[in-house]
Coordinates of C-alpha atoms and ligand atoms in Angstrom, one line a residue:
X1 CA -32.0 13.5 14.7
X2 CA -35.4 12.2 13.6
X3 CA -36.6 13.0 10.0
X4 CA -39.6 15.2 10.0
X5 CA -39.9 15.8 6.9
X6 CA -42.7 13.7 5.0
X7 CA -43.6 13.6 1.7
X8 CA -46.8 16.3 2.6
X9 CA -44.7 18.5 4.1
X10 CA -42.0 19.0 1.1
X11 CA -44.8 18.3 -1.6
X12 CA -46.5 21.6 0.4
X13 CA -43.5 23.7 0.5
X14 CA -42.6 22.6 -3.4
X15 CA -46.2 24.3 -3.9
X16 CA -45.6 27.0 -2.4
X17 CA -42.6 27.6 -4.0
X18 CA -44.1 27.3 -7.5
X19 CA -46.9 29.5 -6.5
X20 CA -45.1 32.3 -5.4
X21 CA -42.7 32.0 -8.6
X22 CA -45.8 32.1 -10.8
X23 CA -47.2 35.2 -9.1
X24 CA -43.7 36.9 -9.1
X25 CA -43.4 36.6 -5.8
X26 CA -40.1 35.2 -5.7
X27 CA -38.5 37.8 -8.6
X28 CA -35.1 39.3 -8.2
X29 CA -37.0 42.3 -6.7
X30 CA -38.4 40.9 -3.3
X31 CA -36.3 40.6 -0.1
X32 CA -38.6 38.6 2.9
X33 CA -36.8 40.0 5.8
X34 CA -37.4 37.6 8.9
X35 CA -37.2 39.9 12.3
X36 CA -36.8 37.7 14.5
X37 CA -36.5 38.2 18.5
X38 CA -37.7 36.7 21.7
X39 CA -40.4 37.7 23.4
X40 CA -40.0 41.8 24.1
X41 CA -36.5 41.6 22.0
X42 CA -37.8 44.6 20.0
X43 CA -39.5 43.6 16.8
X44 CA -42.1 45.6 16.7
X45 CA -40.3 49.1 17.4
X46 CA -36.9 47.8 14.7
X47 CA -39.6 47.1 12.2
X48 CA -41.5 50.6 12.5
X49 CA -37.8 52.4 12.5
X50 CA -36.8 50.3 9.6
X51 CA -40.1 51.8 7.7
X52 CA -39.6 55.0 9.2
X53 CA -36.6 55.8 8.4
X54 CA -36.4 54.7 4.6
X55 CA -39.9 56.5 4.3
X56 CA -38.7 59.7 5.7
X57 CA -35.3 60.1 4.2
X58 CA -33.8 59.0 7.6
X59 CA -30.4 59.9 8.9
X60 CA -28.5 57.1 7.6
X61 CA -24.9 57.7 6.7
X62 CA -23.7 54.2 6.8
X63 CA -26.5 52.9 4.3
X64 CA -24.8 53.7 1.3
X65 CA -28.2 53.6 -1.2
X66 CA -29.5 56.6 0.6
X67 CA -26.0 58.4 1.3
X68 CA -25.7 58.3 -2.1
X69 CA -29.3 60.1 -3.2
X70 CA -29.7 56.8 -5.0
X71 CA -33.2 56.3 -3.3
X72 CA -36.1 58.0 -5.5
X73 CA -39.4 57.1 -3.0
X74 CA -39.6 54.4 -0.6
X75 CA -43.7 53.6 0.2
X76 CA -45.4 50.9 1.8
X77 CA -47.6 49.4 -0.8
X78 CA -50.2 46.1 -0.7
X79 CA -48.5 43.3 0.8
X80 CA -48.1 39.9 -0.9
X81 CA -50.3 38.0 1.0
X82 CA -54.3 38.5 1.6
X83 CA -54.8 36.5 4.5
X84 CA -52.3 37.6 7.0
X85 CA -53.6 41.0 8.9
X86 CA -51.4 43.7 7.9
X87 CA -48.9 45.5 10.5
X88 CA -50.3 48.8 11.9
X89 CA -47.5 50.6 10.8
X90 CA -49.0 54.0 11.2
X91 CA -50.9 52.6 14.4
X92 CA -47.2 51.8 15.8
X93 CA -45.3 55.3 14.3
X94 CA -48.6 57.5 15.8
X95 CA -47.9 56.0 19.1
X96 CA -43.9 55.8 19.0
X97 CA -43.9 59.8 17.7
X98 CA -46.8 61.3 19.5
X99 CA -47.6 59.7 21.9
X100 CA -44.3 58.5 23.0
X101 CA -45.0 55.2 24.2
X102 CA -44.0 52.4 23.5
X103 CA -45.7 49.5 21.3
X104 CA -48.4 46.9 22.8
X105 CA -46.7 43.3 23.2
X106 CA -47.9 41.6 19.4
X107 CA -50.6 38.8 19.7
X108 CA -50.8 37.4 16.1
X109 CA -49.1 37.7 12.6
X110 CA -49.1 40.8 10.8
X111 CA -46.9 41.4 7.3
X112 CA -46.2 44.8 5.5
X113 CA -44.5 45.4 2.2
X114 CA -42.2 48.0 1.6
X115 CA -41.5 49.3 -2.1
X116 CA -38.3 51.2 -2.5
X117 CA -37.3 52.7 -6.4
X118 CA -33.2 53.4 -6.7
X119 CA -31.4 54.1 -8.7
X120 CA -28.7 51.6 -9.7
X121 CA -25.1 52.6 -8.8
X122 CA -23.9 50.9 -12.1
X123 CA -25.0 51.3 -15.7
X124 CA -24.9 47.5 -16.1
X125 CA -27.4 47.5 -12.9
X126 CA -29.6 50.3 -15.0
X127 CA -29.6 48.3 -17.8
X128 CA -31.2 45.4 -16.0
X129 CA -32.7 46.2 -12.9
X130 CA -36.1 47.3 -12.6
X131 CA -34.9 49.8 -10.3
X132 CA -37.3 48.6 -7.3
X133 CA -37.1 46.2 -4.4
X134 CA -39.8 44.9 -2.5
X135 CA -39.1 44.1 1.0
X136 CA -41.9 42.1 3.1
X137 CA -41.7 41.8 6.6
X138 CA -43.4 39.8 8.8
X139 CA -44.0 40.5 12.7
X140 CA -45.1 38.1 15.6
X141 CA -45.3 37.5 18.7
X142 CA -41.8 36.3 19.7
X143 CA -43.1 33.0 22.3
X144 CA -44.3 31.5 19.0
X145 CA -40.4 31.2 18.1
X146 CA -39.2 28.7 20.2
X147 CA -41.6 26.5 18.9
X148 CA -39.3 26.3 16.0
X149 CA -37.0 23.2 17.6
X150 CA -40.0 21.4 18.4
X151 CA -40.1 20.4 15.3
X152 CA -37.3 18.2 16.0
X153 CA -38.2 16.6 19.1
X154 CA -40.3 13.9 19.9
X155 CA -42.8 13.5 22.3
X156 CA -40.6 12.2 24.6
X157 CA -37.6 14.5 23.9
X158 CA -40.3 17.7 24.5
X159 CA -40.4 15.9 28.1
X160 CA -37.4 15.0 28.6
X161 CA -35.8 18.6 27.8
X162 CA -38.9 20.1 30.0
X163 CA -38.4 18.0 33.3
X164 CA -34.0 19.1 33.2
X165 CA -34.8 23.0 32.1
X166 CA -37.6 22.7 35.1
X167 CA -35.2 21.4 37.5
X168 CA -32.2 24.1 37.1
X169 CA -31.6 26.1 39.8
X170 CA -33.0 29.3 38.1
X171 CA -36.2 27.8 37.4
X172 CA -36.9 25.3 40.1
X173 CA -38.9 27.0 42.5
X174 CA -41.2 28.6 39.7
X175 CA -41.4 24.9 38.1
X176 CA -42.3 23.2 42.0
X177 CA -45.8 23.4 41.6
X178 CA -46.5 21.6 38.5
X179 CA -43.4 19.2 38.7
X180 CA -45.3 18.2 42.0
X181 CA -48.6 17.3 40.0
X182 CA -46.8 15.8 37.6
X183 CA -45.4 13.4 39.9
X184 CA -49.2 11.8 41.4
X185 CA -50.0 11.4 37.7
X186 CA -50.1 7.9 36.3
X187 CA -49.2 8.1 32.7
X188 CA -50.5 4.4 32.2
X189 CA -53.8 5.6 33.3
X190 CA -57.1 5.9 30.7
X191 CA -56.8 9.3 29.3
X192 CA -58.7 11.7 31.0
X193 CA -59.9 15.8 30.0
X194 CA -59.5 16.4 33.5
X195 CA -56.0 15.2 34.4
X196 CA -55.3 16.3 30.8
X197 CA -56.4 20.1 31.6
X198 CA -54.9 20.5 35.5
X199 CA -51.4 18.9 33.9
X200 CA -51.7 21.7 30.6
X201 CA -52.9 24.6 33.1
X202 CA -50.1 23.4 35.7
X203 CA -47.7 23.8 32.7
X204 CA -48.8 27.3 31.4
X205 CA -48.9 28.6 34.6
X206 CA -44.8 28.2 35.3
X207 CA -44.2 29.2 31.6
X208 CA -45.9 32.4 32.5
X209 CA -44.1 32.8 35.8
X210 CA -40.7 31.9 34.2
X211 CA -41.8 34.9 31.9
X212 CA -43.1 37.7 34.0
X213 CA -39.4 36.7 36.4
X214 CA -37.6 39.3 37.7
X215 CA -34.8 37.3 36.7
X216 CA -35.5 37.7 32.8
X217 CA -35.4 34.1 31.9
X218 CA -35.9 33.2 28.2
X219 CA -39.3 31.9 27.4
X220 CA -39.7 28.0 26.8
X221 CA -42.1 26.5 24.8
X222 CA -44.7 25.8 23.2
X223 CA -45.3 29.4 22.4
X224 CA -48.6 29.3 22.1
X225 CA -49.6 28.4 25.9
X226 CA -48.4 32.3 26.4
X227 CA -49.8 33.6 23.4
X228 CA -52.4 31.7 22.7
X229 CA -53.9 33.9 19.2
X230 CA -57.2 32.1 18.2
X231 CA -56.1 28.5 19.6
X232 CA -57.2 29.2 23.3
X233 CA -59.1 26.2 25.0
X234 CA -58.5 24.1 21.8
X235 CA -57.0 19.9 22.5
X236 CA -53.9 21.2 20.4
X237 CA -53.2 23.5 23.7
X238 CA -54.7 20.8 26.4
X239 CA -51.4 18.8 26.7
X240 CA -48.2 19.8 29.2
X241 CA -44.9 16.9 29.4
X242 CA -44.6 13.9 31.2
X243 CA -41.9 13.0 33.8
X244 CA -41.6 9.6 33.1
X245 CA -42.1 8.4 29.2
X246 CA -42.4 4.5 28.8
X247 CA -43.2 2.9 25.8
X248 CA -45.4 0.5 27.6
X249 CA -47.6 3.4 28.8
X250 CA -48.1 4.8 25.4
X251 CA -50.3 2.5 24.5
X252 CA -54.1 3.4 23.0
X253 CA -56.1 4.8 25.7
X254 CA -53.5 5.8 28.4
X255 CA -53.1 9.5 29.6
X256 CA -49.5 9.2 27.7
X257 CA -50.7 8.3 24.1
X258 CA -53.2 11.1 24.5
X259 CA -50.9 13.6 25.2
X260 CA -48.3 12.2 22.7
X261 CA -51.3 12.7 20.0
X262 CA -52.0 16.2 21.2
X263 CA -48.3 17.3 21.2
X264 CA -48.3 15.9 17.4
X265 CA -51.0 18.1 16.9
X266 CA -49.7 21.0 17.9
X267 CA -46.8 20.7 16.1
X268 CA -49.1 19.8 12.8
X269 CA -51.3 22.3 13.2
X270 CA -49.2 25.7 15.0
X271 CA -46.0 25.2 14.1
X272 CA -45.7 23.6 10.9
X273 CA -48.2 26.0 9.6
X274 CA -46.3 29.4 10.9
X275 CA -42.6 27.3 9.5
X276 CA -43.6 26.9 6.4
X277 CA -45.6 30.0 5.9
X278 CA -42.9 32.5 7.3
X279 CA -40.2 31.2 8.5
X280 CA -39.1 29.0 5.2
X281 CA -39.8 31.5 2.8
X282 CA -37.5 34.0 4.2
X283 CA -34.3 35.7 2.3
X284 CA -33.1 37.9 5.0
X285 CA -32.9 37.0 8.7
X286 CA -32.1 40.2 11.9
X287 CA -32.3 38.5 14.7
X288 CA -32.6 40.6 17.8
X289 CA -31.6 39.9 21.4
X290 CA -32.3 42.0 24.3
X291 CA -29.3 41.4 26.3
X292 CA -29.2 44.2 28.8
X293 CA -32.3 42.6 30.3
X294 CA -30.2 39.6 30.9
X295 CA -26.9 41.2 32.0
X296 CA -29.1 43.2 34.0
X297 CA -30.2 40.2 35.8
X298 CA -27.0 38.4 36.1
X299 CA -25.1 35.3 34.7
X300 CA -28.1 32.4 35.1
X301 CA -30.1 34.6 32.7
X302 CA -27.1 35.2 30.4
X303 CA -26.9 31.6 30.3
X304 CA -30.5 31.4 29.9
X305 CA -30.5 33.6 27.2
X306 CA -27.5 31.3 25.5
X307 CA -29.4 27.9 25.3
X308 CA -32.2 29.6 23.7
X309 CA -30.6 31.6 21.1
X310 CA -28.6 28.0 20.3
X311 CA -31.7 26.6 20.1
X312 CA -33.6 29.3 17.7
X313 CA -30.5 29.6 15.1
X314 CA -30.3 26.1 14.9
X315 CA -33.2 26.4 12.9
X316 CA -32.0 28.9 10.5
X317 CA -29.0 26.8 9.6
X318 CA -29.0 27.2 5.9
X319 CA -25.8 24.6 5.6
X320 CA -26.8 21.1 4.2
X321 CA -27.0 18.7 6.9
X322 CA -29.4 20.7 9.3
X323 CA -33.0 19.4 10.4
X324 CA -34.8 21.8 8.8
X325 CA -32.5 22.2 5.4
X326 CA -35.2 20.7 3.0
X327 CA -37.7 22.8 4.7
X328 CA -36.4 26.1 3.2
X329 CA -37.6 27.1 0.0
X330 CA -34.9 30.1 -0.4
X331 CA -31.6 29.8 1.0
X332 CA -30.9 32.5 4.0
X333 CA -27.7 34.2 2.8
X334 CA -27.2 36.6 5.5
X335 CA -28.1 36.5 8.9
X336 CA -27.3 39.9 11.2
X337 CA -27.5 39.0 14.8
X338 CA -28.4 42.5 16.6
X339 CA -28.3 43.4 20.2
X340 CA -31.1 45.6 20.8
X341 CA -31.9 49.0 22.8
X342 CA -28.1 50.3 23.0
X343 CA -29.3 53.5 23.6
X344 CA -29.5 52.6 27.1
X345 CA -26.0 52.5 27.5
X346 CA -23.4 55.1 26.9
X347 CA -21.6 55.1 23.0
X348 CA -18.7 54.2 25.3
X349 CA -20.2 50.3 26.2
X350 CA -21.7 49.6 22.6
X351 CA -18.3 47.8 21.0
X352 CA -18.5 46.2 24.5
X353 CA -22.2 45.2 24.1
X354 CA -21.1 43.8 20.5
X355 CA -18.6 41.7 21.9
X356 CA -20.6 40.2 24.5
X357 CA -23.6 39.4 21.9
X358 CA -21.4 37.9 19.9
X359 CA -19.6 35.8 22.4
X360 CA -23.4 34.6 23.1
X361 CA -23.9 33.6 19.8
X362 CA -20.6 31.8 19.2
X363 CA -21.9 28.8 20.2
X364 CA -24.9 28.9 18.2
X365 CA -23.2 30.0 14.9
X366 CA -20.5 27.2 15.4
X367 CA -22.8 24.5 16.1
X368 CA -25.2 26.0 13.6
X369 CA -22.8 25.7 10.7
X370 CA -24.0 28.9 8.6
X371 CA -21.7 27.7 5.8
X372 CA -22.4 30.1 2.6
X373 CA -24.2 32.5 5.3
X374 CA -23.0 35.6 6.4
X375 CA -23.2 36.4 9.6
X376 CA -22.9 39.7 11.6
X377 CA -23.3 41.2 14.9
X378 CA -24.0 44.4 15.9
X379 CA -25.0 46.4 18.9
X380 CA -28.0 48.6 17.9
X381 CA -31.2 50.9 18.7
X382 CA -33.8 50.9 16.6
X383 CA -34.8 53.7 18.4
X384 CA -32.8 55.9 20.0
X385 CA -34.7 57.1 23.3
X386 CA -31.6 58.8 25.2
X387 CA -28.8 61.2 24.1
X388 CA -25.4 61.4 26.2
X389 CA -24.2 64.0 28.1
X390 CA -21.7 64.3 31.5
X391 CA -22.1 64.8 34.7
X392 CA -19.5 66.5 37.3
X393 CA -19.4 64.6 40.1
X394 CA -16.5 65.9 42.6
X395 CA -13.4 65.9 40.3
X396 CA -14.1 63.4 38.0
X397 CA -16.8 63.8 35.0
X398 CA -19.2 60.9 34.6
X399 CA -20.3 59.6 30.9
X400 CA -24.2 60.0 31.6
X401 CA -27.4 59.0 29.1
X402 CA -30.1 61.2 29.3
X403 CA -33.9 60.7 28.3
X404 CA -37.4 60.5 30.5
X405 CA -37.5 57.5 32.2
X406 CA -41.3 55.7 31.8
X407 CA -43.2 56.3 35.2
X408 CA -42.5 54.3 37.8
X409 CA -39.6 52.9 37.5
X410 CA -36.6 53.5 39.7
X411 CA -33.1 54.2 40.5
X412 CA -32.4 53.6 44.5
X413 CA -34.9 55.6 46.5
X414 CA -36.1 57.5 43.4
X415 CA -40.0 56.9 41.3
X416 CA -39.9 58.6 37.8
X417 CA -43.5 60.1 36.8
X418 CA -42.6 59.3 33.0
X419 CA -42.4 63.5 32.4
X420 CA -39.4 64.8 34.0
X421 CA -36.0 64.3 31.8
X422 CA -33.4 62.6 34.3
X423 CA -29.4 62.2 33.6
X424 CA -28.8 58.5 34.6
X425 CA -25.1 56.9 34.7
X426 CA -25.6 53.8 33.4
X427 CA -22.5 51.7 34.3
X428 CA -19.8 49.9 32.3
X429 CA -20.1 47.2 30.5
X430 CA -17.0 44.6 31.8
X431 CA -14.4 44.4 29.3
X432 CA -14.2 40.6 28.7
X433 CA -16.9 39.3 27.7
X434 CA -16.7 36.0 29.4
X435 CA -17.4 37.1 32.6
X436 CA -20.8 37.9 32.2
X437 CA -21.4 34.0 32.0
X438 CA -19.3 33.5 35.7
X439 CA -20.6 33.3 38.8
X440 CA -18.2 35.1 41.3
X441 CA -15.8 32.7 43.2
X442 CA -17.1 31.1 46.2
X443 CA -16.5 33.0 48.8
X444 CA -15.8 36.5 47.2
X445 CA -18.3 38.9 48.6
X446 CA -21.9 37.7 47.6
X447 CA -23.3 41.6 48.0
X448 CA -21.0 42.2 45.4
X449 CA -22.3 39.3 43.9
X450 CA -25.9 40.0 43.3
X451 CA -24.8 43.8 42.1
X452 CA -25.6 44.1 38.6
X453 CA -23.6 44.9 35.8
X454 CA -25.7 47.7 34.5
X455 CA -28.6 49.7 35.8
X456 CA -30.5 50.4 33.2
X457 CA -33.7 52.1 33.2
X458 CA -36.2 52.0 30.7
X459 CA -37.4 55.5 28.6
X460 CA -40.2 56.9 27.0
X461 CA -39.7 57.1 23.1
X462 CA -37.6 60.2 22.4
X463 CA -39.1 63.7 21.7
X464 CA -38.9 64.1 18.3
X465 CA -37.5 67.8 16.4
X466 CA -39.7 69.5 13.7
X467 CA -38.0 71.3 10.9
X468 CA -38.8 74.7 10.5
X469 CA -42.0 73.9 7.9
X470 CA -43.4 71.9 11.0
X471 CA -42.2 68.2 9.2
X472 CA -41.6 65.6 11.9
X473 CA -38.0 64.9 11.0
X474 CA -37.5 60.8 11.1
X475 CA -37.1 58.5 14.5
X476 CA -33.0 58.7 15.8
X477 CA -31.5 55.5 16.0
X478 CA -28.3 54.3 16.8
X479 CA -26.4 52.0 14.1
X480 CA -29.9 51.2 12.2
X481 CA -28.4 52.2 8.9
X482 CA -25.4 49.8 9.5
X483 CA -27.8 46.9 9.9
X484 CA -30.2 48.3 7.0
X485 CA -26.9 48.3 4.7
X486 CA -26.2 44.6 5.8
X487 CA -29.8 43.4 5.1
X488 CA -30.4 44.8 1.8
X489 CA -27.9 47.2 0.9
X490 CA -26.2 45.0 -2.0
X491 CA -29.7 44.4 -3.4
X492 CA -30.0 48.1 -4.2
X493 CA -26.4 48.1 -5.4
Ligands
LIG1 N1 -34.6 52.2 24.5 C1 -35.1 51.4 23.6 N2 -36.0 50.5 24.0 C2 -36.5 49.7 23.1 C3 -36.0 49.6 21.7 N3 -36.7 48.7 21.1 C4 -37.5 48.1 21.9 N4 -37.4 48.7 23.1 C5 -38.2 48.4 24.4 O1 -38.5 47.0 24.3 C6 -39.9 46.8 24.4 C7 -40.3 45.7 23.5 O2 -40.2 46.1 22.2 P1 -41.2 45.4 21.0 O3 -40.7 46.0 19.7 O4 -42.6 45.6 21.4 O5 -40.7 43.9 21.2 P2 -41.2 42.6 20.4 O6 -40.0 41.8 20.0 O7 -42.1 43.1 19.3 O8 -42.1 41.9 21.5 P3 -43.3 40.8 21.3 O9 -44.3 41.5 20.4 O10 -43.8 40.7 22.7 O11 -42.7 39.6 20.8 C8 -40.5 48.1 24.1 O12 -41.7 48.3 24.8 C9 -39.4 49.1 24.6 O13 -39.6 49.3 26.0 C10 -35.0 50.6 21.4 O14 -34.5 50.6 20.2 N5 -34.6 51.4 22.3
LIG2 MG1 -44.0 42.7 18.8

């Protein structure tokens, strides 16, 4: 693997480091907790909750701090750094409680700081902690993660790993167009704006169809062709991968060398930048995947979903030997991996949901090497939108979720209008989790095939209960005190 660290680059984060220790930044009393997700995964809604919940005295039996009345006040309170926008918490919670919909997809940065005061369980703890813990978070748009490996790639790697991903049978048709530009261009040629833009607008416009697929497919990179944030129009966005890299056509001048220069841009300019801001500064890593949207869509986007989640926790490998070690200021001790929106299956599926995330993850955490990391799964809802019920259906009685389905989506024959409540059966979850990753045998029957696993529907956010004084009591959740209790439980010990 290439070296990409220079001198500037660990001179920077060395800085950094030293700055943050000198404004007490970096004091035994601050957890940065990275939420990290693909694209829709669910950061924006697990962040609120997160906030919510602490704030309002949540319903969190398995997050032992609060169980125990060891929590005094938990407040948000200025965040850490001035030039990052801050999250719209109450923006987010005012549209999640009263309006019950759901967030707006996040187009740029945004950080929020969260002050909780505890008591200490021990009186050696008493003695010597302050008694408070600030936890920053930082939200994003999810595309800008996979820009992460990137770092590690070469021009000609980028291409390379573009041209095989393009040419799988999942993305093939949605890649034709631009593969078939790419194949009248002549690399060797004198670098041209033109050619440059059709080839980068070619490129974005298969990442964006790859995104808005039926068939769920993880985003590729670089992020920022789908979420742009100020860099719209800009060279460091005007580049897209060639099928054929020679040496002998990168030299000065050619249509290669300039797209070779503007790749290195990008990765100078975007993703350097957000790595070494965020990502390398972080304590704490959740990473959510949205996994009933792939089972949903059946084993190619499983896979799909595989290859990219190897691909992002390779960068959080905190173990020496990984490409990024020397990048990280602080050492990422625990890592939770969380499968997201559980509340769309019945309680019944979520230890089968658990075992299927982490059977996606294997792979990654093994090839990762996490030594001195721990790592978790869990099958979770930040917010829980449905509650179960059963349904008699002849003689037998059906496990059934209930909630309002958001208008227009459907079951069969049957359009919700996003008012009326609806019992839905979800289906089951299979019991080995392997399967989910198999096609059916040739020849088995291919109706049966295509069937998926689950029908899920989406809902509105839930319908929240007021205590008798009229206090909106906090958002329900499924197995968000677990994950709270993982993440930062021991540093309110
Ligand atoms: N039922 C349910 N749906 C959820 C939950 N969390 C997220 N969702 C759904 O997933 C969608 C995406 O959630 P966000 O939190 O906006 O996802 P994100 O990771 O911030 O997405 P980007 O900002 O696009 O990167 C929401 O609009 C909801 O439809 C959950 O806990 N339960
Ligand atoms: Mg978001």
């Amino acid at each position: 693997m290439a070296s990409l660290t220079t001198f500037t680059d660990e001179a920077l984060i060395a800085l950094d480091t030293l700055a943050e220790r000198a404004a007490g930044l970096m004091s035994p009393g601050t957890v940065r907790l990275g939420v990290t997700g693909l694209s829709r995964a669910g950061k924006t809604v697990f962040i609120s909750a997160f906030v919510h919940n602490l704030i309002h005295g949540g319903r969190l039996p398995l997050f032992e701090p609060q169980k125990a009345r060891r929590i005094a006040r938990a407040a948000l309170e200025e965040q850490p750094d001035d030039a990052v926008p801050r999250f719209q918490y109450e923006d987010h919670v005012a549209a999640l409680v009263d309006d019950r919909v759901w967030p707006d997809s996040t187009r740029a940065i945004s950080e929020l700081r969260l002050t909780i005061e505890y008591e200490s369980a021990s009186a050696w703890g008493r003695l010597f902690s302050s008694g408070k813990l600030a936890v920053d978070i930082v939200d994003y748009p999810g595309e800008w993660l996979l820009d992460l490996p990137l770092l590690g790639k070469s021009y000609a790697e980028f291409s390379h790993d573009a041209f095989e991903l393009a040419v799988l049978p999942v993305r093939e048709e949605l890649s034709a167009e631009w593969r078939a530009l790419a194949a009248t261009i002549d690399a060797s040629a004198p670098s041209d704006e033109t050619t440059a833009r059709r080839l980068a607008e070619a490129f974005a416009a298969y990442l964006k169809a790859c995104k808005h697929d039926e068939r769920a497919l993880s985003t590729l990179p670089p992020g920022r062709f789908l979420m742009p944030g100020d860099l719209d129009g800009s060279p460091a966005l005007t580049f897209a991968p060639l099928p054929s890299i020679k040496a002998e056509h990168g030299r000065s001048g050619s249509l290669q060398a300039m797209m070779e220069r503007r790749y290195e841009a990008y990765k100078t300019h975007v993703v350097k930048p957000f790595f070494r801001e965020h990502i390398a500064r972080l304590d704490r890593q959740i990473v959510l995947v949205d996994a009933m949207q792939a089972l949903n869509a059946g084993p190619d986007a499983v896979r799909d979903l595989e290859r990219a989640l190897t691909e992002i926790l390779g960068c959080f490998r905190p173990g020496r030997g990984g490409f990024l070690t020397d990048w990280f200021a602080h050492r990422i001790d625990r890592i939770l991996i969380a499968a997201t929106k559980a509340d769309q299956l019945h309680h019944e599926s979520h230890d089968r949901l658990q075992a299927i995330v982490r059977r996606l993850a294997d792979r990654a955490i093994a090839r990762a090497n996490f030594s001195g990391a721990d790592v978790e799964v869990l099958a979770m809802a930040a917010v829980r939108a449905t509650r179960e019920g059963t349904v008699k259906q002849g003689r037998e009685t059906l496990p059934v979720i209930i909630g309002t389905p958001l208008a227009d989506e459907t079951i069969g024959e049957e359009r919700f209008d996003g008012k009326s409540e609806t019992a839905v059966f979800p289906g089951d979850l299979p019991e080995r989790p392997g399967s989910v990753f198999e096609h059916p045998e040739p020849g088995s029957d291919k109706g049966k095939a295509r069937e998926p696993l689950v029908r899920f529907v989406r809902f509105r956010p839930p319908k929240l209960e007021r205590s008798a004084d009229g206090v909106t009591l906090s958002l329900p959740h499924i197995r968000l005190d677990r994950a709270l209790q993982f993440l930062i439980g021991d540093r309110l010990a």
